[in-house]
Coordinates of C-alpha atoms in Angstrom, one line a residue:
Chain A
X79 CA -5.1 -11.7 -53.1
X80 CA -6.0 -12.1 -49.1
X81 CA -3.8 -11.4 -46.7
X82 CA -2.5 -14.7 -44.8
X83 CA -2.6 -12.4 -41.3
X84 CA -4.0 -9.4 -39.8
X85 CA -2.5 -6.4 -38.6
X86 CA -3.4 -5.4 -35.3
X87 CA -2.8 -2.6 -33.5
X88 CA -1.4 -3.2 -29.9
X89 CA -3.9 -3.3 -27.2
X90 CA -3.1 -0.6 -24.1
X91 CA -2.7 -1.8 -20.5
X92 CA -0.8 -5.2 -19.1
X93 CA -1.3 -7.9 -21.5
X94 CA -1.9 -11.3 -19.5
X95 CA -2.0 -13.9 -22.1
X96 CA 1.3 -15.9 -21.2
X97 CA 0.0 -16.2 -17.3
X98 CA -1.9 -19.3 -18.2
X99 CA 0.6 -20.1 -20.6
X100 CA 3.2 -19.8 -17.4
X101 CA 0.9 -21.5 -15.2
X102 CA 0.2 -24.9 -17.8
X103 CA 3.7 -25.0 -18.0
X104 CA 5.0 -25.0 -14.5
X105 CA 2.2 -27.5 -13.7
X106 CA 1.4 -30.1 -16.0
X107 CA 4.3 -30.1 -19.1
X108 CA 7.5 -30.1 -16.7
X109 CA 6.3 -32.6 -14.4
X110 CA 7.2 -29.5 -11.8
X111 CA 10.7 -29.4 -12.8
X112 CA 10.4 -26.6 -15.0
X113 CA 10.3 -23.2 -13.0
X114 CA 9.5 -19.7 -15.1
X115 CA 12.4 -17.4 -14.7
X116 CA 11.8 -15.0 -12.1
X117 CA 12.3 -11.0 -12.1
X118 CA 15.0 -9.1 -10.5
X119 CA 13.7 -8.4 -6.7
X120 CA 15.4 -5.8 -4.5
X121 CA 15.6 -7.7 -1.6
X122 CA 15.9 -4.7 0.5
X123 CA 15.5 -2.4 3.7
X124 CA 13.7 0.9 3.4
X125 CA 12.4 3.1 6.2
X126 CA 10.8 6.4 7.0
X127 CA 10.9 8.3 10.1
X128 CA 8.0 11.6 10.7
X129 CA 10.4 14.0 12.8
X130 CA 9.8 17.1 14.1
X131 CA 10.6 19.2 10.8
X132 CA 9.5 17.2 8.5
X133 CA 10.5 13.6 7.4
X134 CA 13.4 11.3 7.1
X135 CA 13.8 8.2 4.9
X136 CA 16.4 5.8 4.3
X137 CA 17.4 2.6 2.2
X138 CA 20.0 0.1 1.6
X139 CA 21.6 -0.1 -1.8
X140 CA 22.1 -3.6 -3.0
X141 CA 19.9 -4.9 -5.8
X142 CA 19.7 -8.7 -6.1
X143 CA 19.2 -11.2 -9.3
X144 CA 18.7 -14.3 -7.0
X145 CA 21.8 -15.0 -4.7
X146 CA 24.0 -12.4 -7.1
X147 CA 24.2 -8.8 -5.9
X148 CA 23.4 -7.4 -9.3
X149 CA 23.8 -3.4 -8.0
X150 CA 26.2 -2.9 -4.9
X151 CA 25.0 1.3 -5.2
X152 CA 21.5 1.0 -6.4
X153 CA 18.8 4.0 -6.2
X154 CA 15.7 2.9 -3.8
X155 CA 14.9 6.3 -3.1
X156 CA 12.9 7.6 -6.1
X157 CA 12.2 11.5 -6.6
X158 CA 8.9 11.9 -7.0
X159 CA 7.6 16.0 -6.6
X160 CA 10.3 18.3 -5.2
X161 CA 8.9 18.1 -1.8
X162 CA 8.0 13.8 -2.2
X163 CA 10.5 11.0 -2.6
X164 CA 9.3 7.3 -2.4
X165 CA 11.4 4.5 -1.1
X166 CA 10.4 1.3 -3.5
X167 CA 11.1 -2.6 -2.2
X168 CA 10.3 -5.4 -4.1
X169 CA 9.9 -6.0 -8.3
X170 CA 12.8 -3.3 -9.3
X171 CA 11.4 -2.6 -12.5
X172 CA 7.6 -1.9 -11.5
X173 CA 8.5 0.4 -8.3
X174 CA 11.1 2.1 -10.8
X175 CA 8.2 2.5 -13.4
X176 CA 5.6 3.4 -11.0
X177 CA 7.2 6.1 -9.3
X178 CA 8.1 7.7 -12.5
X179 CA 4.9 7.6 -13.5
X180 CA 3.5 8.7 -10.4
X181 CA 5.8 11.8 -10.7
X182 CA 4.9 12.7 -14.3
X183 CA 1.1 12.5 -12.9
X184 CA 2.1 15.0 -10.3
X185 CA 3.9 17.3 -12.7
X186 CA 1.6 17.6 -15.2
X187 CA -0.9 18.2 -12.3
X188 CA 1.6 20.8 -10.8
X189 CA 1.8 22.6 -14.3
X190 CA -2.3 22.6 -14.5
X191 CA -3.3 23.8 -11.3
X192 CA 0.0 26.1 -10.4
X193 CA -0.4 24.2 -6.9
X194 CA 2.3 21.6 -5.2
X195 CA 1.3 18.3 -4.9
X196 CA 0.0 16.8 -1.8
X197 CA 1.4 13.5 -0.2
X198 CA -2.5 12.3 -0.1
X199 CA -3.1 13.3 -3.7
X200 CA 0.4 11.1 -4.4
X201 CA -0.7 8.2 -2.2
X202 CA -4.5 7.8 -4.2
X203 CA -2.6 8.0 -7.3
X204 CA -0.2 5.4 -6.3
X205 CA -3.7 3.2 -4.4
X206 CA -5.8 3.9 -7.5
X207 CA -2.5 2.3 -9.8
X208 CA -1.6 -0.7 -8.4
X209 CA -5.4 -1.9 -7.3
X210 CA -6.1 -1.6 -11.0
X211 CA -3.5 -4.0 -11.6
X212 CA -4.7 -6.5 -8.8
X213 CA -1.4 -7.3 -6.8
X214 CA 0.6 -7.9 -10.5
X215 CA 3.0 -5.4 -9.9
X216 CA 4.7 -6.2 -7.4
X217 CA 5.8 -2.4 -5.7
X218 CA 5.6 -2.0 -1.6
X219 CA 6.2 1.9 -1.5
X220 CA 6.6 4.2 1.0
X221 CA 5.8 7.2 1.1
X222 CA 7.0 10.3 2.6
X223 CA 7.3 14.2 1.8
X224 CA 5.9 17.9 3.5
X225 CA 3.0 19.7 2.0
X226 CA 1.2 22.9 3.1
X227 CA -1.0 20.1 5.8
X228 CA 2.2 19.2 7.3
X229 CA 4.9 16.0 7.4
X230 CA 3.4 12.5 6.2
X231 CA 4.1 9.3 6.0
X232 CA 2.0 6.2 3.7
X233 CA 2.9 2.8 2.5
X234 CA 0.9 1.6 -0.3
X235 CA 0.8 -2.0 -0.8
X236 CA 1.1 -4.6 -4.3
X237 CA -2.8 -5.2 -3.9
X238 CA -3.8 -1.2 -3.2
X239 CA -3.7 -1.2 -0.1
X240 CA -2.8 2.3 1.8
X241 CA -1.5 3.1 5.4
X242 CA -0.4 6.1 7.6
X243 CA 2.2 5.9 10.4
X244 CA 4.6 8.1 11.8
X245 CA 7.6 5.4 11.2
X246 CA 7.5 2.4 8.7
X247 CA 9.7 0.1 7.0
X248 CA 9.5 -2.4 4.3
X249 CA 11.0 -5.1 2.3
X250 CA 12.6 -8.1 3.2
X251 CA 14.9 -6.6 5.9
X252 CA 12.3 -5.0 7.5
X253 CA 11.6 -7.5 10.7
X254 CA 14.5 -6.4 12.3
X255 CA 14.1 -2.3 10.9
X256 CA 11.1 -2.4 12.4
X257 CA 12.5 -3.9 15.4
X258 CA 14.7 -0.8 16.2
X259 CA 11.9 1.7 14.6
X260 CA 9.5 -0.1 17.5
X261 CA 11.9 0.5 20.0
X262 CA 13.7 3.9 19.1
X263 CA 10.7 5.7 17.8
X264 CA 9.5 9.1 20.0
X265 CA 7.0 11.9 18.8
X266 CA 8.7 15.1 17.6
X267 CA 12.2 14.0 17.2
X268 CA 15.3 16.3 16.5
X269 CA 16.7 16.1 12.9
X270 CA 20.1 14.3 14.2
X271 CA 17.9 11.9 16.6
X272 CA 15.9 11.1 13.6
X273 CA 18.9 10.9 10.9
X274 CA 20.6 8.2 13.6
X275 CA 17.2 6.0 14.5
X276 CA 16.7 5.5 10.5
X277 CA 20.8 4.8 10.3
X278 CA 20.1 2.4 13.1
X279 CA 16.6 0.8 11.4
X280 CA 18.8 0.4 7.6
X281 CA 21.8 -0.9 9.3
X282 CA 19.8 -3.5 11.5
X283 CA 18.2 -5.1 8.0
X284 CA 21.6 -5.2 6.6
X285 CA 22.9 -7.4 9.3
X286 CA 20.1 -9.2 9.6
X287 CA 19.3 -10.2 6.4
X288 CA 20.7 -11.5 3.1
X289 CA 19.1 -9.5 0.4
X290 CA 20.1 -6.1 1.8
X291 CA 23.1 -4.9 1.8
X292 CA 26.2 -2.7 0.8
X293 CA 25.6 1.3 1.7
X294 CA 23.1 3.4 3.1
X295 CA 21.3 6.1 1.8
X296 CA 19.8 8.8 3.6
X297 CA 16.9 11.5 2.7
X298 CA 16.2 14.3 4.4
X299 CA 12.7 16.2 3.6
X300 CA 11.6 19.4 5.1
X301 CA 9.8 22.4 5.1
X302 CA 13.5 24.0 3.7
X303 CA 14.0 21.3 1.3
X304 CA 15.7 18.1 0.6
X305 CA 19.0 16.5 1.4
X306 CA 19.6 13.7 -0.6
X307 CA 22.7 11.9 1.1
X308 CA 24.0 8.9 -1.1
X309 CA 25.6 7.5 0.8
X310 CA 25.2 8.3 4.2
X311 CA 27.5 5.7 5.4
X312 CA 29.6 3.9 2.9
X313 CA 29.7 -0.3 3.7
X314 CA 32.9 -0.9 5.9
X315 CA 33.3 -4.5 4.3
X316 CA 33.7 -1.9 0.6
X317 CA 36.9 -4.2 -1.6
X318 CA 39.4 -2.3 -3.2
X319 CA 40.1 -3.4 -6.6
X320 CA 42.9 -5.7 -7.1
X321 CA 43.9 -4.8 -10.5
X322 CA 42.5 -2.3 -13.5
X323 CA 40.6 -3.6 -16.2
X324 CA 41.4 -1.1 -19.0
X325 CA 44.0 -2.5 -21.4
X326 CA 46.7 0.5 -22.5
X327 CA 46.7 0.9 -25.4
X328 CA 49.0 -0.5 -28.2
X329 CA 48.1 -4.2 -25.7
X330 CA 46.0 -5.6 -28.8
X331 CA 49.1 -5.4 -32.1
X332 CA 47.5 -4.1 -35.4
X333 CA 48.5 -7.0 -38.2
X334 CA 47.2 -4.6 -41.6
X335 CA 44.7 -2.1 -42.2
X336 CA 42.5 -1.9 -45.2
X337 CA 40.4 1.4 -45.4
X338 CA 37.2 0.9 -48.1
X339 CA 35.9 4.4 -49.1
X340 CA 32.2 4.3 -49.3
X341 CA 30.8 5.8 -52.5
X342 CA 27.2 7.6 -51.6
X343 CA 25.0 9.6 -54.8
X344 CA 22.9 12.0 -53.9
X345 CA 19.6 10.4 -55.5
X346 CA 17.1 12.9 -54.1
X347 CA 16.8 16.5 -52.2
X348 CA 13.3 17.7 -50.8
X349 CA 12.9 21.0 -48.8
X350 CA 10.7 21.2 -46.2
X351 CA 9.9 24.8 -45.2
X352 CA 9.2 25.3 -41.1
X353 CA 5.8 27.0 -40.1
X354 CA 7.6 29.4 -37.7
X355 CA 4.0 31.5 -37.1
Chain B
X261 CA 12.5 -10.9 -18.2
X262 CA 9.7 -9.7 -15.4
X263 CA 7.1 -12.7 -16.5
X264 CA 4.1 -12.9 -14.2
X265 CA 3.2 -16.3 -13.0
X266 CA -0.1 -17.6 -12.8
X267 CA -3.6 -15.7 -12.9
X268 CA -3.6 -17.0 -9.1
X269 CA -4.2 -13.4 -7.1
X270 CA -3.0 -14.7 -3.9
X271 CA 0.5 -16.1 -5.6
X272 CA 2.4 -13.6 -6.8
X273 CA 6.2 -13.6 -7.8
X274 CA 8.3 -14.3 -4.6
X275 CA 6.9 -18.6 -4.4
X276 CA 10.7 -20.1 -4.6
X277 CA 12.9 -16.8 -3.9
X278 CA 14.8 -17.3 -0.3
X279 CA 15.9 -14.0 0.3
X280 CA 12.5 -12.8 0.3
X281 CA 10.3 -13.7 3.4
X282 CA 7.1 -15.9 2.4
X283 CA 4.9 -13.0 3.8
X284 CA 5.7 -10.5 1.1
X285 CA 3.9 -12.8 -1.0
X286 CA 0.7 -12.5 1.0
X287 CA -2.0 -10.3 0.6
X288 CA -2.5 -7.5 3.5
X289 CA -6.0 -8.5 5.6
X290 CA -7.2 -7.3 8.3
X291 CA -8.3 -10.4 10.1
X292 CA -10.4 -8.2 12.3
X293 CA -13.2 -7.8 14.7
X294 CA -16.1 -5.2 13.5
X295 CA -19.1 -4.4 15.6
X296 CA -22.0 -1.9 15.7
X297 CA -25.5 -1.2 18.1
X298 CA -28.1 0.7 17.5
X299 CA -29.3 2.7 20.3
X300 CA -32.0 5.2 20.3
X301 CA -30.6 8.4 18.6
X302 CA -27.9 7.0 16.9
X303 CA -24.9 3.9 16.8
X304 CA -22.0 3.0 18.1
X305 CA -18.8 1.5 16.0
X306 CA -16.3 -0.5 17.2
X307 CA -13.1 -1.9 15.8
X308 CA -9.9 -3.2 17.0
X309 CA -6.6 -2.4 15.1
X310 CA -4.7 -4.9 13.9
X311 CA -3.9 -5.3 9.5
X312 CA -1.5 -9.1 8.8
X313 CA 0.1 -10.1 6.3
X314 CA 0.5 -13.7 7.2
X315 CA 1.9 -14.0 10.1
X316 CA 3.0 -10.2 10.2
X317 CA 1.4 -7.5 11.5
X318 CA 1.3 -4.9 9.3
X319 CA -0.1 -2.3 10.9
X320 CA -1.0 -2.6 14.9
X321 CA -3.0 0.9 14.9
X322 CA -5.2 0.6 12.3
X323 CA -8.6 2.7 11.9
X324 CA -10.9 0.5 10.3
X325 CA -14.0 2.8 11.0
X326 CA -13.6 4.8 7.9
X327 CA -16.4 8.0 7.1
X328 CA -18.5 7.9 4.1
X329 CA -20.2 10.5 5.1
X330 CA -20.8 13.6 8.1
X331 CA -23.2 10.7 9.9
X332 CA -22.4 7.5 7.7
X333 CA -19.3 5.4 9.0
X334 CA -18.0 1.7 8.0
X335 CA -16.2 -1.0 9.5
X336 CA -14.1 -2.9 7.2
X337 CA -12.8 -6.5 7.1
X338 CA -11.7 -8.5 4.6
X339 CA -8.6 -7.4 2.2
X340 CA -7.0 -4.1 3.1
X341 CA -7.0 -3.0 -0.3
X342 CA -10.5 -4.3 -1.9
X343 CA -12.2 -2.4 1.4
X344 CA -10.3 0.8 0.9
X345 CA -10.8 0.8 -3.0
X346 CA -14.8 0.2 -2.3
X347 CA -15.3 2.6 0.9
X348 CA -13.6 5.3 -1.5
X349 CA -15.8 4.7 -4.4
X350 CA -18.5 4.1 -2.1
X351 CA -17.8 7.4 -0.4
X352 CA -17.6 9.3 -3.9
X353 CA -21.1 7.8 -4.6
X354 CA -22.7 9.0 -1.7
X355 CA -21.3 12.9 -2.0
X356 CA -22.4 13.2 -5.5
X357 CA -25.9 11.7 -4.5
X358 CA -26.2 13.9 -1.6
X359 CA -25.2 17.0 -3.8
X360 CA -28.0 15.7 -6.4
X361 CA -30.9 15.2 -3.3
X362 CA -29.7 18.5 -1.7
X363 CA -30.0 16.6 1.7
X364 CA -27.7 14.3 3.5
X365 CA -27.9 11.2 2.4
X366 CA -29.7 8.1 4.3
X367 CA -27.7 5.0 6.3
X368 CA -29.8 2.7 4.0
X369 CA -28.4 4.1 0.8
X370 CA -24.7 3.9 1.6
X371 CA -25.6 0.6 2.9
X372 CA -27.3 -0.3 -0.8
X373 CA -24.2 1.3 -2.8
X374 CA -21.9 -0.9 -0.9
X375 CA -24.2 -3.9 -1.5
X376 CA -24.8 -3.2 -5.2
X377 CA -20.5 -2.8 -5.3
X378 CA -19.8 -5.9 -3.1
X379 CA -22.7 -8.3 -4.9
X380 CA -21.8 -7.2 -8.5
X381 CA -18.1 -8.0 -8.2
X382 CA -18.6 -10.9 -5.5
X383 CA -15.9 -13.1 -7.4
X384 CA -12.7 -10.9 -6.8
X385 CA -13.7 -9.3 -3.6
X386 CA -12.9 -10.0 -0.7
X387 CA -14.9 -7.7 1.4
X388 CA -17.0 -7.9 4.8
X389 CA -18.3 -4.4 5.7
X390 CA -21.2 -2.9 8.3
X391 CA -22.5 0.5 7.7
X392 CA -23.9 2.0 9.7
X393 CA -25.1 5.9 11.0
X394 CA -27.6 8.3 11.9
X395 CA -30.3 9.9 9.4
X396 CA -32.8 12.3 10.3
X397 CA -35.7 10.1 8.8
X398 CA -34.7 7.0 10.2
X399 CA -32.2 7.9 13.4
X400 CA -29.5 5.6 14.2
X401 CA -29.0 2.2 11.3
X402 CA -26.7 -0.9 11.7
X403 CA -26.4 -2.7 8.2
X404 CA -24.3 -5.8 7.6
X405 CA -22.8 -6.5 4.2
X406 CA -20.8 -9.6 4.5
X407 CA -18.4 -11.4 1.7
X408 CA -21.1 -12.4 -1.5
X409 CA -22.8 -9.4 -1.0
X410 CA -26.0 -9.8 1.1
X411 CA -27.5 -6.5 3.1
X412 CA -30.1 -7.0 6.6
X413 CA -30.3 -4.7 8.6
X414 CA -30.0 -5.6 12.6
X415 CA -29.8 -3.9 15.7
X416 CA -26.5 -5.0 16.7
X417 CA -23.8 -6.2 13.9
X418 CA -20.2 -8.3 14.7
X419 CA -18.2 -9.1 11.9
X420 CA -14.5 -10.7 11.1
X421 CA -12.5 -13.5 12.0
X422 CA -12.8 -12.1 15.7
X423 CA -16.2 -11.9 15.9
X424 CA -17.2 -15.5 15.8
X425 CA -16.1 -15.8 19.5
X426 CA -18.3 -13.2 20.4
X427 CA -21.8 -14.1 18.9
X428 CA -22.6 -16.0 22.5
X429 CA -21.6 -12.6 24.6
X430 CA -23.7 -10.0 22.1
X431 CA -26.9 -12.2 22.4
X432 CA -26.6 -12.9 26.1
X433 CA -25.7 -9.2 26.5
X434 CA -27.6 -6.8 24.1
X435 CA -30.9 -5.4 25.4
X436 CA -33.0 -3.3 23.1
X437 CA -33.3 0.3 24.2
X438 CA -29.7 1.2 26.5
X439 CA -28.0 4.4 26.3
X440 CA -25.0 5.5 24.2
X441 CA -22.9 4.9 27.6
X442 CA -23.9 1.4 27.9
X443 CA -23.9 0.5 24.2
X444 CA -20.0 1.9 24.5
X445 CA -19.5 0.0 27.4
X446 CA -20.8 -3.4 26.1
X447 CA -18.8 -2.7 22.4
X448 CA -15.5 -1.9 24.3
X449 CA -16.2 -5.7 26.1
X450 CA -17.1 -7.6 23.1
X451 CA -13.9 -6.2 21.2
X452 CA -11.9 -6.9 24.2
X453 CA -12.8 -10.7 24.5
X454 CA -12.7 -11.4 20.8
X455 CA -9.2 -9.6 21.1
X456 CA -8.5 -11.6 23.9
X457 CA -9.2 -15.1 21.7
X458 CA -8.4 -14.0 18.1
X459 CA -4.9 -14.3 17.2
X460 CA -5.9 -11.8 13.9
X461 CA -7.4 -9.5 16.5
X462 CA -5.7 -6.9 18.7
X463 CA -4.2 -3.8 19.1
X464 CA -6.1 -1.0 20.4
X465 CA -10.0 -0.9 20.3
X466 CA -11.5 2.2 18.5
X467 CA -15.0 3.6 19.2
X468 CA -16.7 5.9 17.6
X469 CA -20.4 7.3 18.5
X470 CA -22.3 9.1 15.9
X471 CA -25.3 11.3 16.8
X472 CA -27.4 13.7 15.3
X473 CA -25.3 16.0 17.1
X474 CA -21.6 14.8 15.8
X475 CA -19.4 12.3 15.6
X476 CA -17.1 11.4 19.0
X477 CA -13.9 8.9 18.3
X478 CA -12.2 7.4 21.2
X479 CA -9.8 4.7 21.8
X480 CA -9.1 2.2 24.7
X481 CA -5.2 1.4 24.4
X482 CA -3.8 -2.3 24.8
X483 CA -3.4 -2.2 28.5
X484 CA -6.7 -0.3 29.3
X485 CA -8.9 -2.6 27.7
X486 CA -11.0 -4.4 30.5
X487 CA -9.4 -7.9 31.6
X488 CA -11.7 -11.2 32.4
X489 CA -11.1 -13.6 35.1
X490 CA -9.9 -16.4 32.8
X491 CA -7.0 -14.6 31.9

């Protein structure tokens, strides 16, 4: 008796078989009214500053689903090594599964070699990643951290593509960060100096535009370590809930109550011994 | 629910979303302006410095005269990332090469790796590069590998969007045989009037002048560049 299908084992890597699909749809079946759903996008504001210590990076926290905030407190600023973090804007899914597997990358490397991770060693990773999958996953990164060569700064592109600046921002807010980065920017700033022009450069994109928003997050990496501050400054337009949503309870009345004892045989009992060599 | 749309590279997600500016949906470029002379001895690059995205400039101080080698430079144009991605593998090539000849390696082979890289996968680069360098057995090399993939050598290479309002100054003005000075002096004025007319040009022009003695990088910033009388 033949099998009516074949089993097949799943094939590694993106699978891009519903992009034509996607595409003949949008095109020719709806007539152009029918739209594939599109992915949850932090439209967002994240900056990094190079200071005099070390580096300083900052992000909104609001996380959109089209014109609904779906996160007023989300996470942009990903831990990556204990002396890396990466800001992500864009697809929230593939900068959140990026970075973490960026980071696993770097700790398996950390545990092979005994060394720490390099930001240059992050950023290839990150290039090498994302110009493999040929703009797909949508991830604008920065990058910031302090290694044994000093304080540095990269933003990797969607397409692979790599930079190095003393101050960047990115994401849809970041005309008008980069306005105040432009503008505020000086070699060799002091920590507070710093702290305040990335304040400044987040708070800028959240007035400025729609898709960023709510608090802002601050993080502080230097030779000494990190100071994650979430939030740095809390949104003053913050609602206080009008009323609780938990019920008491005794609020739903209990009519009757049957209670059905499950009878269970034990049909079988294997022992496994443990090789504890 | 993350579906990708289209097997269109330059289209990605953001086509209808509002809250995300249309340039986030471009690819970076650098819409550029590349050169490189011969001169007896060795070459001189030159590049200017600005990377778009659309209409945004993503970077305004790019170096876009990237080492392959000790003696062995490129200028890239083209998209950011497919020029990075091939200089590095380009530049990995080379090393192991090198290692293998136990000498340093010659301008014409970097110039055929990047050819054989840039032909083979034509269709889903975008990629217009000029190596160029000093060897001992051929002195100073200008090769041109534009987008498709096709390698000449020529004593004086211009490349990128910029460099089409330039092709009338570099053949008036090139003479075989000047000095590194003057070839620095003519590539600094060729960058500066293509920067001058190219809207995808600008920034800061960097040189760089690579001898069998070294390598020497300078820059002329924004407001040292020289100015014509038209402007």
């Amino acid at each position: 008796m033949s099998l009516s299908y074949v089993l097949e084992p799943p094939a590694s890597g993106f699978s891009f078989e519903n992009s034509t699909r996607n595409a003949i749809v949008e095109n020719s079946l709806g007539n152009g009214n029918v739209k594939t759903p599109s992915p949850l996008k932090t439209g967002t504001t994240i900056a990094g500053v190079v200071y005099k210590d070390g580096v300083v990076l900052g992000a909104d926290t609001r996380a959109t689903s089209s014109e609904v905030v779906a996160d007023k407190m989300c996470a942009k600023i990903h831990y990556i090594a204990p002396n890396i973090y990466c800001c992500g804007a864009g697809t929230a899914a593939d900068t959140e599964k990026t970075t973490e597997m960026l980071s696993s990358n770097l700790a398996i490397f950390s545990m092979n070699s005994g060394r720490n991770p390099r930001l240059v060693m992050a950023a290839n990773i990150l290039q090498d990643i994302l110009f493999r999958h040929k703009g797909q996953i949508g991830a604008h990164l920065i990058l910031g951290g302090v290694d044994c060569t000093g304080s540095h700064l990269y933003t990797v592109g969607p397409y692979g593509s790599m930079d190095k600046m003393p101050y960047l921002a990115m994401g849809s807010g970041d005309l008008a960060a980069m306005g105040i980065l432009e503008d505020g920017f000086k070699l060799n700033m002091e920590l507070a100096d710093a702290k305040t022009l990335v304040r400044d450069a987040i708070h800028a994109g959240i007035m400025s535009d729609l898709g960023s928003g709510n608090n802002i997050d601050i993080c502080v990496i230097s030779r000494k370590g990190v100071d994650y501050i979430r939030p740095f400054q809390e949104s003053q337009f913050n609602d206080k809930r009008q009323r609780k949503y938990k019920y008491k309870a005794g609020t739903t009345p209990v009519l009757s109550e049957t209670i059905v004892p499950l009878k269970l045989d034990l049909v079988e009992e294997t022992v496994q011994l443990m090789e504890t060599a | 629910m993350a579906l990708c749309t289209g097997a269109n590279q330059t289209e990605p997600l953001s086509q209808n979303h509002d809250l995300v500016p249309d340039w986030t949906a471009h690819e970076v470029r650098t819409g550029t302006t590349i050169m490189a002379v011969e001169f007896d001895g060795g070459v001189v690059m030159g590049a200017d410095s600005r990377t778009t995205t659309g209409a945004y400039i993503a970077n305004r101080v790019t170096d876009k005269l990237t080492p392959i080698h000790d003696r062995i430079f490129c200028c890239r144009s083209g998209s950011a990332a497919d020029t990075q991605a091939i200089a590095d593998v380009v530049a990995y090539q080379l090393d192991l090469h090198s290692i293998v000849m136990n000498e340093p390696p010659q301008v014409k082979t970097a110039a055929n790796l990047f050819r054989r890289f840039c032909y083979r996968y034509r269709e889903e680069l975008m990629a217009g590069i000029i190596v160029a360098g000093w060897d001992k057995r051929g002195g100073g090399q200008v090769f041109t590998v534009p987008i498709g993939g096709m390698l000449v050598r020529q004593p004086v290479a211009v490349g990128g969007s910029g460099s089409s309002y330039i092709y009338g100054f570099v053949d008036e003005n090139f003479k075989p045989g000047m000095s590194k000075e003057e070839c620095l002096c003519f590539t600094g004025k060729a960058l500066a009037l293509a920067m001058e007319r190219d809207g995808s040009s600008g920034g800061v022009a960097r040189l760089a002048a690579i001898t069998e003695a070294g390598l020497e990088r300078s820059v002329i910033l924004g407001n040292q560049l020289p100015t014509f009388s038209s402007s």
